[in-house]
Amino acid sequence: EAGVVQSPRYKIIEKKQPVAFWCNPISGHNTLYWYRQNLGQGPELLIRYENEEAVDDSQLPKDRFSAERLKGVDSTLKIQPAELGDSAVYLCASSLRESRAEAFFGQGTRLTVV
Amino acid sequence: QKEVEQNSGPLSVPEGAIASLNCTYSDRGSQSFFWYRQYSGKSPELIMSIYSNGDKEDGRFTAQLNKASQYVSLLIRDSQPSDSATYLCAVKRSARQLTFGSGTQLTVLP
């Protein structure tokens, strides 16, 4: 069974430019998470989807970040415009909805804003 | 107070020793507890999950949970250099968000 797939793996952009990340979760997983991980830190939740509904986006900087999960499967996270402080690894994870469900991560996208 | 706290380390143990990693959490309603291993430059990989008080063993790994003390730990027996990584503790309440600690960096010395 295929795992969580993310693309691109790496992205270098100039500040003020837009950038988008894509995630394809494990088949059948209703819950999808987007996390941001800075060097030496644990993953920090940006947004959580249950099917196509964003149920927890309190940590998403809504002035520049947006996300969507059309049809409750693939998801896209966008930053526009990017700032130097957005440089981080963006991780997508998915799980079944049950409380004991384990979450599995994709390979992540390493974003560098210059 | 952070929701999930871990000692950042680094923690160094000699090869063959027991490595002990600790985690505390603030939400008493937390129900599910996970340990992830993250190698440098890689994404987190699930290694253990625990839901009930007590110990859960899987090979060289043992997870321990004490809900009264809001404490979860991971023991790695017969530590190997390949165990050198950052270990992330994660906690979930019901079908809600999965919250991570900042991780403990473990180095196993040959």
PDB file of C-alpha atoms in Angstrom:
ATOM      1  CA  GLU A   1       0.000   0.000   0.000  1.00  0.00           C
ATOM      2  CA  ALA A   2       1.327   3.423  -0.928  1.00  0.00           C
ATOM      3  CA  GLY A   3       2.141   5.785   1.893  1.00  0.00           C
ATOM      4  CA  VAL A   4       1.527   9.506   2.126  1.00  0.00           C
ATOM      5  CA  VAL A   5       2.970  11.219  -0.926  1.00  0.00           C
ATOM      6  CA  GLN A   6       4.099  14.829  -0.922  1.00  0.00           C
ATOM      7  CA  SER A   7       5.544  17.015  -3.598  1.00  0.00           C
ATOM      8  CA  PRO A   8       7.796  18.740  -4.228  1.00  0.00           C
ATOM      9  CA  ARG A   9      10.532  17.435  -1.926  1.00  0.00           C
ATOM     10  CA  TYR A  10      12.458  20.678  -2.043  1.00  0.00           C
ATOM     11  CA  LYS A  11      11.555  24.214  -2.996  1.00  0.00           C
ATOM     12  CA  ILE A  12      13.649  27.379  -3.051  1.00  0.00           C
ATOM     13  CA  ILE A  13      11.836  30.643  -3.706  1.00  0.00           C
ATOM     14  CA  GLU A  14      12.467  34.329  -3.276  1.00  0.00           C
ATOM     15  CA  LYS A  15      10.550  36.179  -0.594  1.00  0.00           C
ATOM     16  CA  LYS A  16       7.195  37.588  -1.643  1.00  0.00           C
ATOM     17  CA  GLN A  17       6.735  34.806  -4.182  1.00  0.00           C
ATOM     18  CA  PRO A  18       3.903  32.249  -3.900  1.00  0.00           C
ATOM     19  CA  VAL A  19       4.465  28.558  -3.271  1.00  0.00           C
ATOM     20  CA  ALA A  20       2.230  25.507  -3.098  1.00  0.00           C
ATOM     21  CA  PHE A  21       2.648  22.070  -1.595  1.00  0.00           C
ATOM     22  CA  TRP A  22       0.661  18.990  -2.513  1.00  0.00           C
ATOM     23  CA  CYS A  23      -0.242  15.938  -0.436  1.00  0.00           C
ATOM     24  CA  ASN A  24      -1.895  12.644  -1.338  1.00  0.00           C
ATOM     25  CA  PRO A  25      -2.866  10.749   1.837  1.00  0.00           C
ATOM     26  CA  ILE A  26      -3.089   7.014   2.391  1.00  0.00           C
ATOM     27  CA  SER A  27      -6.184   5.640   0.691  1.00  0.00           C
ATOM     28  CA  GLY A  28      -9.163   5.598   3.033  1.00  0.00           C
ATOM     29  CA  HIS A  29      -7.696   8.000   5.581  1.00  0.00           C
ATOM     30  CA  ASN A  30     -10.311  10.636   6.409  1.00  0.00           C
ATOM     31  CA  THR A  31      -8.028  12.766   8.563  1.00  0.00           C
ATOM     32  CA  LEU A  32      -5.286  14.841   6.989  1.00  0.00           C
ATOM     33  CA  TYR A  33      -2.831  17.054   8.856  1.00  0.00           C
ATOM     34  CA  TRP A  34      -0.461  19.744   7.680  1.00  0.00           C
ATOM     35  CA  TYR A  35       2.429  20.431  10.045  1.00  0.00           C
ATOM     36  CA  ARG A  36       5.358  22.817   9.916  1.00  0.00           C
ATOM     37  CA  GLN A  37       8.647  21.769  11.472  1.00  0.00           C
ATOM     38  CA  ASN A  38      11.462  24.169  12.185  1.00  0.00           C
ATOM     39  CA  LEU A  39      14.971  22.912  12.781  1.00  0.00           C
ATOM     40  CA  GLY A  40      15.337  21.333  16.206  1.00  0.00           C
ATOM     41  CA  GLN A  41      11.625  21.570  16.946  1.00  0.00           C
ATOM     42  CA  GLY A  42       8.712  19.169  16.866  1.00  0.00           C
ATOM     43  CA  PRO A  43       6.030  19.392  14.189  1.00  0.00           C
ATOM     44  CA  GLU A  44       3.495  22.170  14.795  1.00  0.00           C
ATOM     45  CA  LEU A  45      -0.014  21.759  13.472  1.00  0.00           C
ATOM     46  CA  LEU A  46      -1.152  24.204  10.816  1.00  0.00           C
ATOM     47  CA  ILE A  47      -4.462  22.659   9.825  1.00  0.00           C
ATOM     48  CA  ARG A  48      -6.407  19.421  10.221  1.00  0.00           C
ATOM     49  CA  TYR A  49      -9.053  18.118   7.843  1.00  0.00           C
ATOM     50  CA  GLU A  50     -11.760  15.585   8.454  1.00  0.00           C
ATOM     51  CA  ASN A  51     -12.685  14.577   4.923  1.00  0.00           C
ATOM     52  CA  GLU A  52     -13.053  17.901   3.087  1.00  0.00           C
ATOM     53  CA  GLU A  53     -13.819  19.982   6.197  1.00  0.00           C
ATOM     54  CA  ALA A  54     -11.104  22.002   7.929  1.00  0.00           C
ATOM     55  CA  VAL A  55     -11.874  21.274  11.597  1.00  0.00           C
ATOM     56  CA  ASP A  56      -8.816  22.830  13.214  1.00  0.00           C
ATOM     57  CA  ASP A  57      -7.067  25.746  11.530  1.00  0.00           C
ATOM     58  CA  SER A  58      -6.441  27.931  14.558  1.00  0.00           C
ATOM     59  CA  GLN A  59      -2.663  27.852  14.005  1.00  0.00           C
ATOM     60  CA  LEU A  60      -2.810  28.641  10.300  1.00  0.00           C
ATOM     61  CA  PRO A  61      -1.592  32.202   9.544  1.00  0.00           C
ATOM     62  CA  LYS A  62      -4.587  33.055   7.454  1.00  0.00           C
ATOM     63  CA  ASP A  63      -3.220  36.313   6.093  1.00  0.00           C
ATOM     64  CA  ARG A  64      -0.788  34.420   3.894  1.00  0.00           C
ATOM     65  CA  PHE A  65      -1.539  30.703   4.200  1.00  0.00           C
ATOM     66  CA  SER A  66      -4.434  28.851   2.644  1.00  0.00           C
ATOM     67  CA  ALA A  67      -5.297  25.205   2.254  1.00  0.00           C
ATOM     68  CA  GLU A  68      -7.883  23.091   0.541  1.00  0.00           C
ATOM     69  CA  ARG A  69      -8.875  19.476   0.379  1.00  0.00           C
ATOM     70  CA  LEU A  70     -11.269  19.116  -2.480  1.00  0.00           C
ATOM     71  CA  LYS A  71     -13.245  15.870  -2.577  1.00  0.00           C
ATOM     72  CA  GLY A  72     -11.721  14.878   0.752  1.00  0.00           C
ATOM     73  CA  VAL A  73      -8.635  13.254  -0.742  1.00  0.00           C
ATOM     74  CA  ASP A  74      -5.657  15.286  -1.999  1.00  0.00           C
ATOM     75  CA  SER A  75      -4.758  18.507  -0.280  1.00  0.00           C
ATOM     76  CA  THR A  76      -2.857  21.640  -1.228  1.00  0.00           C
ATOM     77  CA  LEU A  77      -1.210  24.120   1.120  1.00  0.00           C
ATOM     78  CA  LYS A  78      -0.343  27.530  -0.287  1.00  0.00           C
ATOM     79  CA  ILE A  79       1.713  30.458   0.958  1.00  0.00           C
ATOM     80  CA  GLN A  80       1.340  33.833  -0.693  1.00  0.00           C
ATOM     81  CA  PRO A  81       3.465  35.850  -0.296  1.00  0.00           C
ATOM     82  CA  ALA A  82       6.262  33.853   1.316  1.00  0.00           C
ATOM     83  CA  GLU A  83       8.435  35.423   4.001  1.00  0.00           C
ATOM     84  CA  LEU A  84      11.935  34.513   5.133  1.00  0.00           C
ATOM     85  CA  GLY A  85      10.489  33.059   8.362  1.00  0.00           C
ATOM     86  CA  ASP A  86       8.454  30.547   6.398  1.00  0.00           C
ATOM     87  CA  SER A  87      11.574  28.510   5.687  1.00  0.00           C
ATOM     88  CA  ALA A  88      10.864  25.128   7.281  1.00  0.00           C
ATOM     89  CA  VAL A  89       9.849  21.586   6.470  1.00  0.00           C
ATOM     90  CA  TYR A  90       6.164  21.196   5.686  1.00  0.00           C
ATOM     91  CA  LEU A  91       4.846  17.779   6.618  1.00  0.00           C
ATOM     92  CA  CYS A  92       1.622  16.126   5.630  1.00  0.00           C
ATOM     93  CA  ALA A  93       0.219  13.223   7.648  1.00  0.00           C
ATOM     94  CA  SER A  94      -2.932  11.150   7.436  1.00  0.00           C
ATOM     95  CA  SER A  95      -4.874   8.795   9.658  1.00  0.00           C
ATOM     96  CA  LEU A  96      -8.220   7.161  10.113  1.00  0.00           C
ATOM     97  CA  ARG A  97     -10.626   9.261  12.166  1.00  0.00           C
ATOM     98  CA  GLU A  98     -10.739   7.044  15.274  1.00  0.00           C
ATOM     99  CA  SER A  99      -9.101   8.351  18.456  1.00  0.00           C
ATOM    100  CA  ARG A 100      -6.584   5.492  18.514  1.00  0.00           C
ATOM    101  CA  ALA A 101      -5.703   5.863  14.870  1.00  0.00           C
ATOM    102  CA  GLU A 102      -2.032   6.237  14.130  1.00  0.00           C
ATOM    103  CA  ALA A 103      -0.863   9.015  11.855  1.00  0.00           C
ATOM    104  CA  PHE A 104       1.631   8.425   9.055  1.00  0.00           C
ATOM    105  CA  PHE A 105       3.795  11.098   7.506  1.00  0.00           C
ATOM    106  CA  GLY A 106       4.871  11.870   4.000  1.00  0.00           C
ATOM    107  CA  GLN A 107       8.476  12.690   3.104  1.00  0.00           C
ATOM    108  CA  GLY A 108       7.915  16.393   3.667  1.00  0.00           C
ATOM    109  CA  THR A 109       8.723  19.473   1.601  1.00  0.00           C
ATOM    110  CA  ARG A 110      11.748  21.488   2.605  1.00  0.00           C
ATOM    111  CA  LEU A 111      11.059  25.138   1.811  1.00  0.00           C
ATOM    112  CA  THR A 112      13.818  27.703   1.678  1.00  0.00           C
ATOM    113  CA  VAL A 113      12.837  31.336   1.243  1.00  0.00           C
ATOM    114  CA  VAL A 114      15.721  33.608   0.176  1.00  0.00           C
TER     115      VAL A 114
ATOM    116  CA  GLN B   1       3.118  25.372  29.869  1.00  0.00           C
ATOM    117  CA  LYS B   2       3.548  23.404  26.665  1.00  0.00           C
ATOM    118  CA  GLU B   3       0.965  20.723  25.976  1.00  0.00           C
ATOM    119  CA  VAL B   4       3.639  18.066  25.461  1.00  0.00           C
ATOM    120  CA  GLU B   5       7.073  18.424  27.042  1.00  0.00           C
ATOM    121  CA  GLN B   6      10.242  16.473  26.418  1.00  0.00           C
ATOM    122  CA  ASN B   7      13.832  16.969  27.450  1.00  0.00           C
ATOM    123  CA  SER B   8      15.567  18.192  24.326  1.00  0.00           C
ATOM    124  CA  GLY B   9      18.788  16.386  25.167  1.00  0.00           C
ATOM    125  CA  PRO B  10      21.071  15.506  23.651  1.00  0.00           C
ATOM    126  CA  LEU B  11      20.996  12.175  25.422  1.00  0.00           C
ATOM    127  CA  SER B  12      24.036   9.986  24.905  1.00  0.00           C
ATOM    128  CA  VAL B  13      24.226   6.318  25.840  1.00  0.00           C
ATOM    129  CA  PRO B  14      26.841   3.678  25.061  1.00  0.00           C
ATOM    130  CA  GLU B  15      26.019   0.888  22.650  1.00  0.00           C
ATOM    131  CA  GLY B  16      24.185  -1.944  24.394  1.00  0.00           C
ATOM    132  CA  ALA B  17      22.797   0.270  27.175  1.00  0.00           C
ATOM    133  CA  ILE B  18      19.189   1.161  27.897  1.00  0.00           C
ATOM    134  CA  ALA B  19      18.057   4.546  26.636  1.00  0.00           C
ATOM    135  CA  SER B  20      15.195   6.143  28.554  1.00  0.00           C
ATOM    136  CA  LEU B  21      13.157   8.919  26.958  1.00  0.00           C
ATOM    137  CA  ASN B  22      10.521  10.818  28.870  1.00  0.00           C
ATOM    138  CA  CYS B  23       7.471  12.883  28.027  1.00  0.00           C
ATOM    139  CA  THR B  24       4.839  14.713  30.074  1.00  0.00           C
ATOM    140  CA  TYR B  25       1.538  16.124  28.839  1.00  0.00           C
ATOM    141  CA  SER B  26      -0.868  18.660  30.234  1.00  0.00           C
ATOM    142  CA  ASP B  27      -4.283  17.551  28.926  1.00  0.00           C
ATOM    143  CA  ARG B  28      -5.783  14.982  31.316  1.00  0.00           C
ATOM    144  CA  GLY B  29      -8.286  14.019  28.639  1.00  0.00           C
ATOM    145  CA  SER B  30      -5.558  12.682  26.367  1.00  0.00           C
ATOM    146  CA  GLN B  31      -6.287   9.150  25.270  1.00  0.00           C
ATOM    147  CA  SER B  32      -3.699   8.083  22.733  1.00  0.00           C
ATOM    148  CA  PHE B  33       0.066   8.319  22.960  1.00  0.00           C
ATOM    149  CA  PHE B  34       2.638   7.774  20.275  1.00  0.00           C
ATOM    150  CA  TRP B  35       6.392   7.690  19.858  1.00  0.00           C
ATOM    151  CA  TYR B  36       7.939   8.648  16.554  1.00  0.00           C
ATOM    152  CA  ARG B  37      11.550   8.363  15.477  1.00  0.00           C
ATOM    153  CA  GLN B  38      12.990  10.991  13.164  1.00  0.00           C
ATOM    154  CA  TYR B  39      16.353  10.609  11.508  1.00  0.00           C
ATOM    155  CA  SER B  40      18.122  13.776  10.437  1.00  0.00           C
ATOM    156  CA  GLY B  41      16.605  15.107   7.237  1.00  0.00           C
ATOM    157  CA  LYS B  42      13.801  12.549   7.248  1.00  0.00           C
ATOM    158  CA  SER B  43      10.164  12.645   8.259  1.00  0.00           C
ATOM    159  CA  PRO B  44       8.817  11.167  11.529  1.00  0.00           C
ATOM    160  CA  GLU B  45       8.290   7.418  11.574  1.00  0.00           C
ATOM    161  CA  LEU B  46       5.841   5.807  13.998  1.00  0.00           C
ATOM    162  CA  ILE B  47       7.497   3.250  16.275  1.00  0.00           C
ATOM    163  CA  MET B  48       5.113   2.754  19.201  1.00  0.00           C
ATOM    164  CA  SER B  49       1.579   3.546  20.286  1.00  0.00           C
ATOM    165  CA  ILE B  50       0.082   3.075  23.761  1.00  0.00           C
ATOM    166  CA  TYR B  51      -3.416   3.696  25.079  1.00  0.00           C
ATOM    167  CA  SER B  52      -3.660   2.076  28.529  1.00  0.00           C
ATOM    168  CA  ASN B  53      -1.704   2.469  31.731  1.00  0.00           C
ATOM    169  CA  GLY B  54       1.237   0.143  32.036  1.00  0.00           C
ATOM    170  CA  ASP B  55       3.880  -1.179  29.701  1.00  0.00           C
ATOM    171  CA  LYS B  56       3.761  -2.173  26.062  1.00  0.00           C
ATOM    172  CA  GLU B  57       6.690  -4.024  24.554  1.00  0.00           C
ATOM    173  CA  ASP B  58       7.675  -4.364  20.914  1.00  0.00           C
ATOM    174  CA  GLY B  59      11.068  -5.907  20.316  1.00  0.00           C
ATOM    175  CA  ARG B  60      13.704  -3.715  21.921  1.00  0.00           C
ATOM    176  CA  PHE B  61      11.200  -0.927  22.564  1.00  0.00           C
ATOM    177  CA  THR B  62       8.982  -0.568  25.628  1.00  0.00           C
ATOM    178  CA  ALA B  63       6.475   2.238  26.026  1.00  0.00           C
ATOM    179  CA  GLN B  64       5.223   3.066  29.511  1.00  0.00           C
ATOM    180  CA  LEU B  65       2.134   5.109  30.320  1.00  0.00           C
ATOM    181  CA  ASN B  66       1.011   6.577  33.633  1.00  0.00           C
ATOM    182  CA  LYS B  67      -2.121   8.655  33.123  1.00  0.00           C
ATOM    183  CA  ALA B  68      -2.351   9.682  36.783  1.00  0.00           C
ATOM    184  CA  SER B  69       1.076  11.292  36.527  1.00  0.00           C
ATOM    185  CA  GLN B  70       0.478  12.397  32.909  1.00  0.00           C
ATOM    186  CA  TYR B  71       3.695  10.732  31.939  1.00  0.00           C
ATOM    187  CA  VAL B  72       4.754   8.528  29.056  1.00  0.00           C
ATOM    188  CA  SER B  73       8.180   7.078  28.421  1.00  0.00           C
ATOM    189  CA  LEU B  74      10.060   5.027  25.880  1.00  0.00           C
ATOM    190  CA  LEU B  75      12.780   2.567  26.785  1.00  0.00           C
ATOM    191  CA  ILE B  76      15.173   1.268  24.153  1.00  0.00           C
ATOM    192  CA  ARG B  77      17.035  -1.842  25.257  1.00  0.00           C
ATOM    193  CA  ASP B  78      20.367  -2.922  23.794  1.00  0.00           C
ATOM    194  CA  SER B  79      20.732   0.466  22.103  1.00  0.00           C
ATOM    195  CA  GLN B  80      22.436   0.444  18.723  1.00  0.00           C
ATOM    196  CA  PRO B  81      24.154   3.267  16.822  1.00  0.00           C
ATOM    197  CA  SER B  82      21.306   2.986  14.301  1.00  0.00           C
ATOM    198  CA  ASP B  83      18.937   4.124  17.075  1.00  0.00           C
ATOM    199  CA  SER B  84      20.608   7.545  17.018  1.00  0.00           C
ATOM    200  CA  ALA B  85      17.805   9.912  16.054  1.00  0.00           C
ATOM    201  CA  THR B  86      15.335  12.393  17.490  1.00  0.00           C
ATOM    202  CA  TYR B  87      12.426  10.790  19.294  1.00  0.00           C
ATOM    203  CA  LEU B  88       9.133  12.651  19.240  1.00  0.00           C
ATOM    204  CA  CYS B  89       6.331  12.105  21.738  1.00  0.00           C
ATOM    205  CA  ALA B  90       2.813  12.775  20.421  1.00  0.00           C
ATOM    206  CA  VAL B  91      -0.495  12.917  22.257  1.00  0.00           C
ATOM    207  CA  LYS B  92      -4.076  12.870  21.024  1.00  0.00           C
ATOM    208  CA  ARG B  93      -7.373  13.521  22.769  1.00  0.00           C
ATOM    209  CA  SER B  94     -10.306  11.737  21.192  1.00  0.00           C
ATOM    210  CA  ALA B  95     -10.411  12.178  17.425  1.00  0.00           C
ATOM    211  CA  ARG B  96      -8.713  15.535  17.654  1.00  0.00           C
ATOM    212  CA  GLN B  97      -5.402  17.031  16.804  1.00  0.00           C
ATOM    213  CA  LEU B  98      -2.176  15.172  17.282  1.00  0.00           C
ATOM    214  CA  THR B  99       0.178  17.321  19.365  1.00  0.00           C
ATOM    215  CA  PHE B 100       3.926  16.791  19.384  1.00  0.00           C
ATOM    216  CA  GLY B 101       6.671  17.541  21.826  1.00  0.00           C
ATOM    217  CA  SER B 102       9.873  19.172  20.672  1.00  0.00           C
ATOM    218  CA  GLY B 103      11.734  15.868  20.617  1.00  0.00           C
ATOM    219  CA  THR B 104      14.720  14.332  22.390  1.00  0.00           C
ATOM    220  CA  GLN B 105      17.906  13.826  20.424  1.00  0.00           C
ATOM    221  CA  LEU B 106      19.473  10.451  21.189  1.00  0.00           C
ATOM    222  CA  THR B 107      23.030   9.495  20.333  1.00  0.00           C
ATOM    223  CA  VAL B 108      24.195   5.914  20.810  1.00  0.00           C
ATOM    224  CA  LEU B 109      27.970   5.782  21.056  1.00  0.00           C
ATOM    225  CA  PRO B 110      29.750   2.766  19.530  1.00  0.00           C
TER     226      PRO B 110
END
